[in-house]
Backbone as JSON Lines, residues from 0, in Angstrom:
{"i":0,"aa":"M","n":[-36.29,2.86,-34.5],"ca":[-35.7,3.82,-34.3],"c":[-36.14,4.07,-32.66]}
{"i":1,"aa":"E","n":[-35.4,5.08,-32.15],"ca":[-35.07,5.36,-30.73],"c":[-35.5,6.33,-30.76]}
{"i":2,"aa":"N","n":[-36.52,6.25,-29.79],"ca":[-36.77,7.25,-29.08],"c":[-36.37,8.98,-29.42]}
{"i":3,"aa":"T","n":[-36.62,8.95,-29.51],"ca":[-35.9,10.65,-29.97],"c":[-36.21,11.67,-28.57]}
{"i":4,"aa":"T","n":[-37.92,11.38,-26.83],"ca":[-38.39,12.52,-26.82],"c":[-36.48,12.42,-25.46]}
{"i":5,"aa":"M","n":[-36.56,13.48,-24.97],"ca":[-35.17,14.28,-24.17],"c":[-36.01,14.58,-23.09]}
{"i":6,"aa":"I","n":[-36.19,13.28,-22.13],"ca":[-36.52,12.56,-20.68],"c":[-35.0,13.08,-20.18]}
{"i":7,"aa":"F","n":[-34.44,13.47,-19.67],"ca":[-33.44,13.27,-18.29],"c":[-32.51,12.05,-17.64]}
{"i":8,"aa":"D","n":[-31.93,11.19,-17.88],"ca":[-31.61,9.99,-17.02],"c":[-30.19,10.62,-16.79]}
{"i":9,"aa":"V","n":[-30.48,10.42,-15.12],"ca":[-29.83,10.73,-14.15],"c":[-29.09,9.43,-13.99]}
{"i":10,"aa":"N","n":[-29.04,8.26,-14.77],"ca":[-27.99,7.11,-14.42],"c":[-27.35,6.89,-15.41]}
{"i":11,"aa":"R","n":[-27.88,7.75,-16.59],"ca":[-27.17,7.98,-18.36],"c":[-26.36,8.96,-18.05]}
{"i":12,"aa":"D","n":[-26.22,10.06,-17.01],"ca":[-25.62,11.15,-17.24],"c":[-24.03,11.06,-16.87]}
{"i":13,"aa":"P","n":[-22.64,11.83,-17.65],"ca":[-21.45,11.52,-17.51],"c":[-21.19,12.07,-15.67]}
{"i":14,"aa":"Y","n":[-21.98,13.78,-15.36],"ca":[-21.54,13.73,-13.54],"c":[-22.26,12.89,-12.86]}
{"i":15,"aa":"N","n":[-23.1,11.8,-13.38],"ca":[-23.39,10.96,-11.96],"c":[-22.43,9.2,-11.96]}
{"i":16,"aa":"H","n":[-22.15,9.41,-13.53],"ca":[-20.71,8.26,-13.58],"c":[-19.75,8.64,-12.48]}
{"i":17,"aa":"M","n":[-18.84,10.2,-13.02],"ca":[-18.03,10.56,-12.58],"c":[-17.91,11.15,-11.48]}
{"i":18,"aa":"S","n":[-18.75,11.23,-10.1],"ca":[-19.4,11.17,-9.08],"c":[-19.74,10.24,-8.59]}
{"i":19,"aa":"R","n":[-20.16,8.83,-8.71],"ca":[-20.26,7.56,-8.87],"c":[-18.72,7.1,-8.3]}
{"i":20,"aa":"M","n":[-18.18,6.93,-9.13],"ca":[-16.64,6.82,-9.32],"c":[-15.84,7.51,-8.38]}
{"i":21,"aa":"L","n":[-15.49,8.38,-8.48],"ca":[-14.58,9.6,-7.93],"c":[-15.37,9.7,-6.46]}
{"i":22,"aa":"F","n":[-16.29,10.33,-6.2],"ca":[-16.32,11.01,-5.5],"c":[-17.0,11.21,-3.92]}
{"i":23,"aa":"G","n":[-17.44,9.5,-4.26],"ca":[-17.87,8.18,-3.21],"c":[-16.99,8.58,-1.43]}
{"i":24,"aa":"R","n":[-17.63,9.14,-0.21],"ca":[-16.92,9.78,1.28],"c":[-15.46,9.56,0.73]}
{"i":25,"aa":"W","n":[-14.75,8.27,0.6],"ca":[-12.86,8.24,0.77],"c":[-12.63,7.8,-0.22]}
{"i":26,"aa":"K","n":[-13.67,7.65,-1.3],"ca":[-12.47,7.61,-2.54],"c":[-11.64,9.14,-3.12]}
{"i":27,"aa":"P","n":[-11.68,10.33,-3.13],"ca":[-10.95,10.41,-3.38],"c":[-9.19,10.38,-2.27]}
{"i":28,"aa":"F","n":[-9.81,10.3,-1.33],"ca":[-9.05,10.53,-0.21],"c":[-7.61,9.06,-0.57]}
{"i":29,"aa":"L","n":[-8.5,8.23,-0.78],"ca":[-7.36,6.53,-1.06],"c":[-7.22,6.93,-2.51]}
{"i":30,"aa":"L","n":[-7.12,7.74,-3.71],"ca":[-6.4,7.98,-4.42],"c":[-5.74,9.38,-4.63]}
{"i":31,"aa":"M","n":[-5.65,9.6,-3.5],"ca":[-4.4,10.56,-3.24],"c":[-3.79,10.27,-2.76]}
{"i":32,"aa":"A","n":[-4.08,9.22,-2.11],"ca":[-3.48,8.45,-0.8],"c":[-1.95,7.98,-1.65]}
{"i":33,"aa":"M","n":[-2.65,7.36,-2.54],"ca":[-1.58,6.38,-3.67],"c":[-0.58,7.55,-3.91]}
{"i":34,"aa":"V","n":[-1.42,8.53,-5.09],"ca":[-0.44,9.67,-5.47],"c":[0.74,10.16,-4.51]}
{"i":35,"aa":"F","n":[0.5,10.48,-3.31],"ca":[1.51,10.98,-2.37],"c":[2.34,9.63,-2.38]}
{"i":36,"aa":"D","n":[1.92,8.42,-1.67],"ca":[2.8,7.54,-2.0],"c":[3.52,6.73,-3.64]}
{"i":37,"aa":"E","n":[3.54,8.15,-4.44],"ca":[3.71,7.59,-5.08],"c":[3.61,6.3,-6.13]}
{"i":38,"aa":"G","n":[2.47,6.27,-6.14],"ca":[1.52,6.07,-7.3],"c":[1.21,4.73,-6.7]}
{"i":39,"aa":"K","n":[1.2,3.62,-5.33],"ca":[1.24,2.39,-4.39],"c":[1.3,2.9,-3.54]}
{"i":40,"aa":"T","n":[-0.14,2.13,-2.16],"ca":[0.06,2.1,-0.95],"c":[-0.58,0.43,-0.59]}
{"i":41,"aa":"N","n":[-0.3,0.47,0.76],"ca":[-0.22,-0.97,1.2],"c":[-1.59,-0.94,1.79]}
{"i":42,"aa":"F","n":[-2.19,-1.79,2.69],"ca":[-4.04,-1.64,3.0],"c":[-3.35,-1.45,4.57]}
{"i":43,"aa":"S","n":[-2.65,-1.58,5.65],"ca":[-2.17,-1.15,6.29],"c":[-2.25,0.75,6.23]}
{"i":44,"aa":"D","n":[-1.44,0.75,5.15],"ca":[-1.61,2.26,4.96],"c":[-2.32,3.33,5.42]}
{"i":45,"aa":"F","n":[-3.36,2.3,4.22],"ca":[-4.42,3.83,4.24],"c":[-5.36,3.38,6.05]}
{"i":46,"aa":"I","n":[-4.79,2.04,7.04],"ca":[-5.56,2.75,7.71],"c":[-4.66,3.03,8.88]}
{"i":47,"aa":"K","n":[-3.14,3.53,8.72],"ca":[-2.64,3.88,9.07],"c":[-2.68,6.2,9.36]}
{"i":48,"aa":"Q","n":[-3.32,5.82,8.03],"ca":[-3.38,7.58,7.49],"c":[-4.92,8.13,7.83]}
{"i":49,"aa":"L","n":[-5.87,7.11,7.78],"ca":[-7.14,7.97,7.59],"c":[-7.97,6.98,8.88]}
{"i":50,"aa":"P","n":[-9.06,7.69,8.99],"ca":[-9.74,6.99,10.35],"c":[-11.16,6.27,9.79]}
{"i":51,"aa":"I","n":[-10.4,4.87,8.97],"ca":[-11.97,4.47,7.63],"c":[-12.04,3.06,8.81]}
{"i":52,"aa":"S","n":[-12.74,1.77,9.16],"ca":[-12.97,0.54,9.43],"c":[-12.2,0.35,8.12]}
{"i":53,"aa":"H","n":[-11.5,-1.54,8.39],"ca":[-11.26,-2.68,7.37],"c":[-12.46,-2.49,6.39]}
{"i":54,"aa":"K","n":[-13.72,-2.64,7.57],"ca":[-14.36,-3.22,6.41],"c":[-14.45,-2.2,5.2]}
{"i":55,"aa":"V","n":[-14.84,-0.97,5.73],"ca":[-14.95,0.34,4.38],"c":[-14.25,0.41,3.46]}
{"i":56,"aa":"L","n":[-12.44,0.46,3.86],"ca":[-11.57,0.15,2.91],"c":[-11.78,-0.76,1.81]}
{"i":57,"aa":"A","n":[-11.99,-2.22,2.58],"ca":[-12.19,-2.53,1.87],"c":[-12.49,-2.51,0.77]}
{"i":58,"aa":"E","n":[-14.29,-1.92,0.92],"ca":[-15.88,-2.07,-0.02],"c":[-15.17,-0.87,-1.02]}
{"i":59,"aa":"N","n":[-14.14,0.21,-0.16],"ca":[-13.98,1.14,-0.85],"c":[-12.82,0.54,-1.93]}
{"i":60,"aa":"L","n":[-12.17,-0.37,-1.73],"ca":[-11.03,-0.85,-2.64],"c":[-11.42,-1.07,-3.76]}
{"i":61,"aa":"K","n":[-12.8,-2.62,-3.58],"ca":[-13.03,-3.56,-4.38],"c":[-13.83,-2.82,-5.38]}
{"i":62,"aa":"A","n":[-14.62,-1.71,-4.85],"ca":[-15.59,-1.27,-6.12],"c":[-14.23,-0.04,-7.12]}
{"i":63,"aa":"M","n":[-13.3,0.37,-6.5],"ca":[-12.16,1.46,-7.16],"c":[-11.6,0.6,-7.92]}
{"i":64,"aa":"E","n":[-11.15,-0.77,-8.08],"ca":[-10.78,-2.05,-8.49],"c":[-11.58,-2.12,-9.84]}
{"i":65,"aa":"A","n":[-13.06,-2.09,-9.64],"ca":[-14.11,-2.89,-10.27],"c":[-13.76,-1.57,-11.53]}
{"i":66,"aa":"D","n":[-13.88,-0.11,-11.05],"ca":[-14.33,0.66,-12.01],"c":[-13.01,0.89,-12.82]}
{"i":67,"aa":"G","n":[-12.06,0.31,-12.67],"ca":[-10.36,0.1,-12.89],"c":[-9.05,1.41,-12.94]}
{"i":68,"aa":"L","n":[-9.73,2.18,-11.28],"ca":[-9.21,3.34,-11.0],"c":[-7.27,2.46,-10.37]}
{"i":69,"aa":"I","n":[-7.8,1.3,-9.89],"ca":[-6.79,0.72,-9.48],"c":[-6.77,-0.32,-9.35]}
{"i":70,"aa":"Y","n":[-5.16,-1.14,-9.77],"ca":[-5.22,-2.41,-9.2],"c":[-4.38,-3.15,-7.98]}
{"i":71,"aa":"R","n":[-4.91,-4.06,-7.65],"ca":[-3.83,-4.61,-6.18],"c":[-3.56,-5.96,-6.98]}
{"i":72,"aa":"T","n":[-2.38,-5.93,-5.76],"ca":[-1.38,-7.32,-5.99],"c":[-1.05,-7.79,-4.55]}
{"i":73,"aa":"V","n":[-1.33,-8.95,-4.64],"ca":[-0.67,-9.85,-3.19],"c":[0.58,-10.17,-2.88]}
{"i":74,"aa":"A","n":[1.4,-10.13,-2.13],"ca":[2.54,-10.61,-1.94],"c":[2.9,-11.41,-1.16]}
{"i":75,"aa":"A","n":[3.4,-12.71,-1.24],"ca":[3.17,-13.56,-0.39],"c":[4.1,-13.27,1.23]}
{"i":76,"aa":"G","n":[3.98,-14.07,1.56],"ca":[3.82,-13.95,3.4],"c":[3.39,-14.35,4.34]}
{"i":77,"aa":"T","n":[4.14,-13.78,5.6],"ca":[2.56,-14.46,6.3],"c":[2.77,-12.65,8.02]}
{"i":78,"aa":"P","n":[1.82,-11.86,7.75],"ca":[0.59,-12.07,6.86],"c":[0.65,-11.58,5.64]}
{"i":79,"aa":"P","n":[0.3,-11.68,4.08],"ca":[0.56,-11.21,2.75],"c":[0.58,-10.31,3.02]}
{"i":80,"aa":"R","n":[1.09,-8.55,2.0],"ca":[0.54,-8.0,2.28],"c":[-0.4,-7.49,0.95]}
{"i":81,"aa":"T","n":[-0.79,-6.98,0.9],"ca":[-1.6,-6.18,-0.84],"c":[-0.93,-4.89,-0.53]}
{"i":82,"aa":"E","n":[-1.02,-4.65,-2.33],"ca":[-0.7,-3.29,-2.08],"c":[-1.56,-2.88,-3.34]}
{"i":83,"aa":"Y","n":[-2.19,-1.7,-2.92],"ca":[-2.92,-0.68,-4.45],"c":[-2.19,0.02,-5.04]}
{"i":84,"aa":"R","n":[-2.06,0.1,-5.95],"ca":[-1.28,0.9,-7.7],"c":[-2.58,1.1,-8.53]}
{"i":85,"aa":"L","n":[-1.97,3.0,-8.71],"ca":[-3.14,3.27,-9.72],"c":[-2.51,2.82,-11.23]}
{"i":86,"aa":"T","n":[-3.58,2.44,-11.87],"ca":[-3.88,2.53,-13.76],"c":[-3.7,3.79,-14.09]}
{"i":87,"aa":"E","n":[-3.4,3.18,-15.74],"ca":[-3.55,5.1,-16.25],"c":[-5.08,5.48,-15.84]}
{"i":88,"aa":"S","n":[-5.75,4.72,-15.77],"ca":[-7.28,5.6,-15.79],"c":[-7.43,6.04,-14.01]}
{"i":89,"aa":"G","n":[-7.02,5.76,-13.06],"ca":[-6.93,6.31,-11.78],"c":[-5.71,7.75,-11.83]}
{"i":90,"aa":"L","n":[-4.97,6.95,-12.5],"ca":[-3.74,8.68,-13.0],"c":[-4.42,9.46,-13.68]}
{"i":91,"aa":"S","n":[-5.61,9.31,-14.68],"ca":[-5.69,10.36,-15.23],"c":[-6.67,11.49,-14.36]}
{"i":92,"aa":"M","n":[-7.38,11.02,-13.32],"ca":[-7.78,11.49,-12.27],"c":[-7.48,13.05,-11.83]}
{"i":93,"aa":"V","n":[-6.31,12.26,-11.4],"ca":[-5.61,13.33,-10.94],"c":[-5.96,14.37,-10.82]}
{"i":94,"aa":"P","n":[-5.94,14.89,-11.83],"ca":[-5.7,16.5,-12.08],"c":[-7.27,17.21,-12.04]}
{"i":95,"aa":"L","n":[-8.66,16.17,-11.87],"ca":[-10.16,16.49,-11.47],"c":[-9.7,16.9,-9.71]}
{"i":96,"aa":"L","n":[-9.2,16.26,-9.34],"ca":[-9.11,15.43,-7.86],"c":[-8.38,17.12,-6.92]}
{"i":97,"aa":"R","n":[-7.59,16.8,-7.87],"ca":[-6.4,18.51,-7.59],"c":[-7.29,19.29,-7.28]}
{"i":98,"aa":"A","n":[-7.67,19.8,-8.84],"ca":[-8.81,20.77,-9.77],"c":[-9.37,21.15,-8.29]}
{"i":99,"aa":"V","n":[-10.45,20.0,-7.82],"ca":[-11.68,20.11,-6.85],"c":[-10.75,20.59,-5.78]}
{"i":100,"aa":"Y","n":[-9.75,20.22,-5.57],"ca":[-9.51,20.67,-3.33],"c":[-8.66,21.59,-3.8]}
{"i":101,"aa":"D","n":[-8.26,22.11,-5.15],"ca":[-7.86,23.51,-4.82],"c":[-8.86,24.55,-4.54]}
{"i":102,"aa":"A","n":[-9.44,24.35,-5.54],"ca":[-10.78,25.28,-5.45],"c":[-11.4,25.31,-4.13]}
{"i":103,"aa":"G","n":[-11.83,23.7,-3.1],"ca":[-12.35,24.38,-1.81],"c":[-11.31,24.53,-1.05]}
{"i":104,"aa":"W","n":[-9.65,24.16,-1.38],"ca":[-9.04,25.22,0.33],"c":[-8.98,26.4,-0.55]}
{"i":105,"aa":"K","n":[-8.93,27.38,-1.31],"ca":[-8.95,28.22,-1.6],"c":[-10.37,29.3,-1.33]}
{"i":106,"aa":"D","n":[-11.43,28.6,-1.49],"ca":[-12.93,28.92,-1.18],"c":[-12.78,28.71,0.99]}
{"i":107,"aa":"M","n":[-12.23,27.38,1.31],"ca":[-12.2,27.38,2.92],"c":[-11.49,28.78,2.97]}
{"i":108,"aa":"T","n":[-10.24,28.86,2.89],"ca":[-9.64,29.65,3.13],"c":[-10.08,31.16,3.14]}
{"i":109,"aa":"A","n":[-10.54,31.9,2.18],"ca":[-11.26,32.74,2.41],"c":[-12.25,32.93,3.52]}
{"i":110,"aa":"K","n":[-13.28,31.73,3.14],"ca":[-14.06,31.82,4.74],"c":[-13.26,31.85,6.27]}
{"i":111,"aa":"G","n":[-11.97,31.29,6.3],"ca":[-11.35,31.47,7.17],"c":[-11.53,30.31,7.75]}
{"i":112,"aa":"M","n":[-11.77,28.9,7.4],"ca":[-12.83,27.63,7.51],"c":[-11.22,27.06,8.17]}
{"i":113,"aa":"P","n":[-11.28,26.18,8.58],"ca":[-9.7,24.28,9.38],"c":[-9.64,24.12,8.24]}
{"i":114,"aa":"I","n":[-8.71,23.81,8.58],"ca":[-8.26,22.46,7.0],"c":[-7.4,21.41,7.76]}
{"i":115,"aa":"D","n":[-7.58,20.05,6.71],"ca":[-7.02,18.38,7.47],"c":[-6.21,19.1,7.09]}
{"i":116,"aa":"A","n":[-4.95,18.97,7.38],"ca":[-3.25,19.39,7.43],"c":[-2.74,17.64,6.56]}
{"i":117,"aa":"L","n":[-3.11,16.95,6.45],"ca":[-3.44,15.27,6.22],"c":[-3.45,15.78,4.43]}
{"i":118,"aa":"G","n":[-4.78,16.48,4.64],"ca":[-5.4,16.48,2.8],"c":[-4.09,18.14,2.02]}
{"i":119,"aa":"E","n":[-4.36,18.72,3.42],"ca":[-2.95,19.63,3.2],"c":[-1.75,18.97,2.49]}
{"i":120,"aa":"M","n":[-0.97,18.6,3.25],"ca":[0.32,17.81,3.06],"c":[0.06,16.92,1.53]}
{"i":121,"aa":"W","n":[-0.94,16.49,1.11],"ca":[-1.1,15.71,0.03],"c":[-1.18,16.51,-1.07]}
{"i":122,"aa":"H","n":[-1.63,17.21,-1.22],"ca":[-1.93,18.64,-2.25],"c":[-0.71,20.02,-2.22]}
{"i":123,"aa":"G","n":[0.48,19.68,-1.47],"ca":[1.56,20.83,-1.69],"c":[0.8,21.93,-0.92]}
{"i":124,"aa":"Y","n":[0.14,21.88,-0.12],"ca":[-0.1,23.13,0.8],"c":[0.76,23.11,2.33]}
{"i":125,"aa":"R","n":[1.55,22.15,2.74],"ca":[2.76,21.41,3.64],"c":[3.61,21.06,3.17]}
{"i":126,"aa":"E","n":[4.12,20.73,4.07],"ca":[5.85,20.28,4.0],"c":[5.41,18.48,4.25]}
{"i":127,"aa":"R","n":[5.43,17.26,4.12],"ca":[5.34,15.86,3.87],"c":[5.74,15.35,5.97]}
{"i":128,"aa":"D","n":[5.13,15.77,6.45],"ca":[5.13,14.88,7.64],"c":[4.83,13.8,8.16]}
{"i":129,"aa":"N","n":[5.88,13.09,8.16],"ca":[5.43,11.45,8.08],"c":[4.83,11.06,9.8]}
{"i":130,"aa":"R","n":[5.08,11.91,11.26],"ca":[4.2,11.82,12.07],"c":[3.11,11.47,12.12]}
{"i":131,"aa":"L","n":[2.56,12.92,11.25],"ca":[1.42,13.69,11.03],"c":[0.42,11.99,10.08]}
{"i":132,"aa":"M","n":[1.4,12.18,9.25],"ca":[0.7,10.9,8.45],"c":[0.55,9.27,8.68]}
{"i":133,"aa":"Y","n":[1.28,9.46,9.11],"ca":[0.68,7.57,9.76],"c":[0.46,7.46,10.98]}
{"i":134,"aa":"R","n":[0.48,8.94,11.75],"ca":[0.27,8.85,13.44],"c":[0.8,8.58,14.26]}
{"i":135,"aa":"T","n":[2.06,8.5,14.1],"ca":[2.79,8.02,14.99],"c":[3.68,8.52,15.82]}
């Protein structure tokens, strides 16, 4: 019979699981970049959009793939073109990310805090601007 003593185990808690899966430093941004790019993004586009190193980007994408949020395809060519797409599970997380962003946006606005323009674009608070998005 299983021990019924009620001891909190953070490693078995759904909040902790989702926090690890979705709220690492770069994961929300990577997921929303894919949503904004109609469900798929190339490795090089992430680099253009975010101030992230190749190494950190690769580590985050690998973890997100292992968690079933995204999948990766490599197109032949020189150099090979790597594309990342949201899985059904990844897409199911978008409403949660939007709700968290909206709450943060409203709070920051109420407090007169500056808000990143790219995030505002991804979440519909400003018009799409490819110059801003790809730093061109």
